[in-house]
mmCIF file of C-alpha atoms in Angstrom:
data_model
loop_
_atom_site.group_PDB
_atom_site.id
_atom_site.type_symbol
_atom_site.label_atom_id
_atom_site.label_comp_id
_atom_site.label_asym_id
_atom_site.label_seq_id
_atom_site.Cartn_x
_atom_site.Cartn_y
_atom_site.Cartn_z
ATOM 1 C CA UNK N 93 0.000 0.000 0.000
ATOM 2 C CA UNK N 94 1.244 3.454 -0.814
ATOM 3 C CA UNK N 95 0.266 6.869 -2.031
ATOM 4 C CA UNK N 96 2.039 8.902 -4.686
ATOM 5 C CA UNK N 97 1.184 12.502 -5.476
ATOM 6 C CA UNK N 98 1.552 13.606 -9.105
ATOM 7 C CA UNK N 99 1.921 17.387 -9.398
ATOM 8 C CA UNK N 100 0.991 18.510 -12.907
ATOM 9 C CA UNK N 101 2.151 21.588 -14.766
ATOM 10 C CA UNK N 102 4.956 22.914 -12.543
ATOM 11 C CA UNK N 103 6.314 26.250 -13.737
ATOM 12 C CA UNK N 104 9.691 27.349 -12.352
ATOM 13 C CA UNK N 105 9.028 31.084 -12.230
ATOM 14 C CA UNK N 106 5.556 30.861 -10.735
ATOM 15 C CA UNK N 107 5.209 27.571 -8.823
ATOM 16 C CA UNK N 108 8.384 26.881 -6.825
ATOM 17 C CA UNK N 109 6.829 27.653 -3.462
ATOM 18 C CA UNK N 110 3.485 25.928 -4.080
ATOM 19 C CA UNK N 111 5.089 22.787 -5.507
ATOM 20 C CA UNK N 112 7.508 22.653 -2.574
ATOM 21 C CA UNK N 113 4.556 22.934 -0.200
ATOM 22 C CA UNK N 114 2.632 20.215 -2.062
ATOM 23 C CA UNK N 115 5.633 17.919 -1.547
ATOM 24 C CA UNK N 116 6.190 18.852 2.106
ATOM 25 C CA UNK N 117 2.497 18.421 2.865
ATOM 26 C CA UNK N 118 2.483 15.055 1.110
ATOM 27 C CA UNK N 119 5.489 13.949 3.192
ATOM 28 C CA UNK N 120 4.058 15.207 6.488
ATOM 29 C CA UNK N 121 0.642 13.618 5.920
ATOM 30 C CA UNK N 122 1.874 10.178 4.924
ATOM 31 C CA UNK N 123 2.381 9.962 1.155
ATOM 32 C CA UNK N 124 5.337 7.913 -0.046
ATOM 33 C CA UNK N 125 6.496 10.178 -2.843
ATOM 34 C CA UNK N 126 5.781 13.110 -5.116
ATOM 35 C CA UNK N 127 6.353 13.165 -8.842
ATOM 36 C CA UNK N 128 6.647 16.634 -10.373
ATOM 37 C CA UNK N 129 5.829 17.188 -14.025
ATOM 38 C CA UNK N 130 5.971 20.330 -16.095
ATOM 39 C CA UNK N 131 9.199 22.291 -16.150
ATOM 40 C CA UNK N 132 12.136 20.443 -14.620
ATOM 41 C CA UNK N 133 13.129 22.191 -11.380
ATOM 42 C CA UNK N 134 16.093 20.720 -9.548
ATOM 43 C CA UNK N 135 15.758 23.464 -6.924
ATOM 44 C CA UNK N 136 12.430 22.136 -5.651
ATOM 45 C CA UNK N 137 13.696 18.553 -5.701
ATOM 46 C CA UNK N 138 16.839 19.481 -3.742
ATOM 47 C CA UNK N 139 14.894 21.644 -1.287
ATOM 48 C CA UNK N 140 12.462 18.843 -0.395
ATOM 49 C CA UNK N 141 15.263 16.262 -0.325
ATOM 50 C CA UNK N 142 17.055 18.522 2.167
ATOM 51 C CA UNK N 143 14.030 18.533 4.472
ATOM 52 C CA UNK N 144 13.891 14.736 4.230
ATOM 53 C CA UNK N 145 17.591 14.569 5.099
ATOM 54 C CA UNK N 146 17.099 16.752 8.187
ATOM 55 C CA UNK N 147 13.762 15.401 9.414
ATOM 56 C CA UNK N 148 14.056 11.778 8.266
ATOM 57 C CA UNK N 149 11.811 9.287 6.554
ATOM 58 C CA UNK N 150 11.716 7.406 3.281
ATOM 59 C CA UNK N 151 9.834 10.036 1.285
ATOM 60 C CA UNK N 152 10.930 10.377 -2.347
ATOM 61 C CA UNK N 153 10.629 13.263 -4.771
ATOM 62 C CA UNK N 154 11.323 13.016 -8.467
ATOM 63 C CA UNK N 155 10.734 14.692 -11.795
ATOM 64 C CA UNK N 156 8.971 13.043 -14.737
ATOM 65 C CA UNK N 157 8.621 14.711 -18.094
ATOM 66 C CA UNK N 158 5.827 12.427 -19.341
ATOM 67 C CA UNK N 159 2.967 12.653 -16.848
ATOM 68 C CA UNK N 160 0.638 10.974 -19.328
ATOM 69 C CA UNK N 161 2.689 7.772 -19.210
ATOM 70 C CA UNK N 162 2.610 7.813 -15.402
ATOM 71 C CA UNK N 163 -1.193 7.959 -15.300
ATOM 72 C CA UNK N 164 -1.726 5.506 -18.164
ATOM 73 C CA UNK N 165 0.721 2.935 -16.742
ATOM 74 C CA UNK N 166 -0.402 3.268 -13.112
ATOM 75 C CA UNK N 167 -1.380 -0.136 -11.698
ATOM 76 C CA UNK N 168 -3.525 1.154 -8.848
ATOM 77 C CA UNK N 169 -6.242 3.725 -8.333
ATOM 78 C CA UNK N 170 -5.965 7.200 -9.910
ATOM 79 C CA UNK N 171 -7.645 9.944 -7.885
ATOM 80 C CA UNK N 172 -7.729 13.427 -9.381
ATOM 81 C CA UNK N 173 -8.104 16.088 -6.669
ATOM 82 C CA UNK N 174 -10.076 18.952 -8.178
ATOM 83 C CA UNK N 175 -12.938 21.294 -7.431
ATOM 84 C CA UNK N 176 -15.066 19.876 -10.247
ATOM 85 C CA UNK N 177 -15.408 16.226 -9.252
ATOM 86 C CA UNK N 178 -17.675 14.128 -7.084
ATOM 87 C CA UNK N 179 -18.186 15.372 -3.551
ATOM 88 C CA UNK N 180 -15.354 14.194 -1.327
ATOM 89 C CA UNK N 181 -17.626 12.821 1.395
ATOM 90 C CA UNK N 182 -19.553 10.732 -1.164
ATOM 91 C CA UNK N 183 -16.526 8.779 -2.436
ATOM 92 C CA UNK N 184 -13.980 8.805 0.383
ATOM 93 C CA UNK N 185 -15.138 5.465 1.824
ATOM 94 C CA UNK N 186 -14.646 3.722 -1.542
ATOM 95 C CA UNK N 187 -11.184 5.249 -1.888
ATOM 96 C CA UNK N 188 -10.267 4.293 1.695
ATOM 97 C CA UNK N 189 -11.280 0.701 0.975
ATOM 98 C CA UNK N 190 -8.954 0.634 -2.021
ATOM 99 C CA UNK N 191 -6.114 2.275 -0.081
ATOM 100 C CA UNK N 192 -5.981 -0.744 2.212
ATOM 101 C CA UNK N 193 -5.251 -3.008 -0.764
ATOM 102 C CA UNK N 194 -3.309 -1.118 -3.402
ATOM 103 C CA UNK N 195 -1.426 1.875 -4.666
ATOM 104 C CA UNK N 196 -3.063 5.264 -5.121
ATOM 105 C CA UNK N 197 -1.909 8.004 -7.463
ATOM 106 C CA UNK N 198 -3.399 11.327 -6.361
ATOM 107 C CA UNK N 199 -3.144 13.925 -9.116
ATOM 108 C CA UNK N 200 -3.130 17.666 -8.431
ATOM 109 C CA UNK N 201 -3.093 20.209 -11.194
ATOM 110 C CA UNK N 202 -1.393 23.439 -11.963
ATOM 111 C CA UNK N 203 -2.715 26.265 -14.084
ATOM 112 C CA UNK N 204 -4.904 24.218 -16.453
ATOM 113 C CA UNK N 205 -5.493 20.509 -16.095
ATOM 114 C CA UNK N 206 -5.678 18.744 -19.472
ATOM 115 C CA UNK N 207 -9.081 17.126 -20.197
ATOM 116 C CA UNK N 208 -7.599 13.618 -20.419
ATOM 117 C CA UNK N 209 -6.808 13.709 -16.689
ATOM 118 C CA UNK N 210 -10.558 13.835 -15.987
ATOM 119 C CA UNK N 211 -11.113 10.935 -18.383
ATOM 120 C CA UNK N 212 -8.256 8.727 -17.147
ATOM 121 C CA UNK N 213 -8.877 9.193 -13.422
ATOM 122 C CA UNK N 214 -10.830 6.513 -11.588
ATOM 123 C CA UNK N 215 -12.185 9.281 -9.367
ATOM 124 C CA UNK N 216 -12.393 13.030 -9.894
ATOM 125 C CA UNK N 217 -12.801 14.170 -6.309
ATOM 126 C CA UNK N 218 -13.962 17.635 -5.296
ATOM 127 C CA UNK N 219 -12.179 18.541 -2.099
ATOM 128 C CA UNK N 220 -14.381 21.617 -2.232
ATOM 129 C CA UNK N 221 -16.366 23.315 -5.001
ATOM 130 C CA UNK N 222 -14.601 26.630 -4.630
ATOM 131 C CA UNK N 223 -11.169 27.632 -5.937
ATOM 132 C CA UNK N 224 -8.474 26.341 -3.588
ATOM 133 C CA UNK N 225 -4.812 25.422 -3.638
ATOM 134 C CA UNK N 226 -3.188 22.121 -4.489
ATOM 135 C CA UNK N 227 -1.656 22.153 -1.009
ATOM 136 C CA UNK N 228 -5.094 22.255 0.607
ATOM 137 C CA UNK N 229 -6.347 19.437 -1.618
ATOM 138 C CA UNK N 230 -3.380 17.195 -0.755
ATOM 139 C CA UNK N 231 -3.676 17.942 2.979
ATOM 140 C CA UNK N 232 -7.413 17.262 3.198
ATOM 141 C CA UNK N 233 -7.209 14.133 1.053
ATOM 142 C CA UNK N 234 -4.289 12.569 2.932
ATOM 143 C CA UNK N 235 -5.648 13.489 6.362
ATOM 144 C CA UNK N 236 -8.824 11.586 5.527
ATOM 145 C CA UNK N 237 -7.239 8.620 3.760
ATOM 146 C CA UNK N 238 -4.210 7.877 5.956
ATOM 147 C CA UNK N 239 -4.582 6.328 9.404
ATOM 148 C CA UNK N 240 -4.005 8.839 12.192
ATOM 149 C CA UNK N 241 -1.138 6.771 13.621
ATOM 150 C CA UNK N 242 0.635 6.991 10.266
ATOM 151 C CA UNK N 243 0.248 10.774 10.103
ATOM 152 C CA UNK N 244 1.641 11.126 13.626
ATOM 153 C CA UNK N 245 4.497 8.652 13.138
ATOM 154 C CA UNK N 246 8.104 9.318 13.989
ATOM 155 C CA UNK N 247 10.382 9.538 10.977
ATOM 156 C CA UNK N 248 13.374 7.222 11.116
ATOM 157 C CA UNK N 249 16.874 8.601 10.614
ATOM 158 C CA UNK N 250 15.799 12.122 11.628
ATOM 159 C CA UNK N 251 18.602 14.544 12.432
ATOM 160 C CA UNK N 252 16.022 16.928 13.882
ATOM 161 C CA UNK N 253 12.690 16.362 15.615
ATOM 162 C CA UNK N 254 10.041 18.963 16.286
ATOM 163 C CA UNK N 255 8.680 18.696 19.810
ATOM 164 C CA UNK N 256 5.085 19.861 20.342
ATOM 165 C CA UNK N 257 5.026 22.957 22.514
ATOM 166 C CA UNK N 258 2.194 25.236 23.655
ATOM 167 C CA UNK N 259 4.396 28.296 23.000
ATOM 168 C CA UNK N 260 7.473 28.888 20.922
ATOM 169 C CA UNK N 261 9.483 26.491 18.816
ATOM 170 C CA UNK N 262 11.245 23.433 20.140
ATOM 171 C CA UNK N 263 13.502 21.378 17.870
ATOM 172 C CA UNK N 264 15.740 18.590 19.140
ATOM 173 C CA UNK N 265 18.892 17.803 17.190
ATOM 174 C CA UNK N 266 20.081 14.198 17.239
#
């Protein structure tokens, strides 16, 4: 079982911060990896890899030029996170049932999602029917699909650990 996030349409000039946050949110909420398509951006890949190095875990981030091949060749469930799909609460139980048994590819768009994504997805899921960010879609989806224990897990090989604190910041270096 595993979840991969496919980030479509990355643009270096405009999307560095949002794509980085999609990846960091995916990591924090239990996805196994993020695949970035669009313009190749080694800066985002290195930035997220650096966080993984510091805070641990087996999360992977990679670039793929051909996002169409990724979706078409995917052996598990393809879930497109959008604002135009089926209501989240109407399909989440079906998706959860699949998550227990196989791989999920969750697709989040960029500026304009090509029509074939809607056709090729097993589910087009509306996280909300108002404009929202890819980061929000990934966070809501993963928080609902991943077991709470998994979201709150400790990352192995962490050089730093954030300690919950009612005030201020507390980071322990190992």
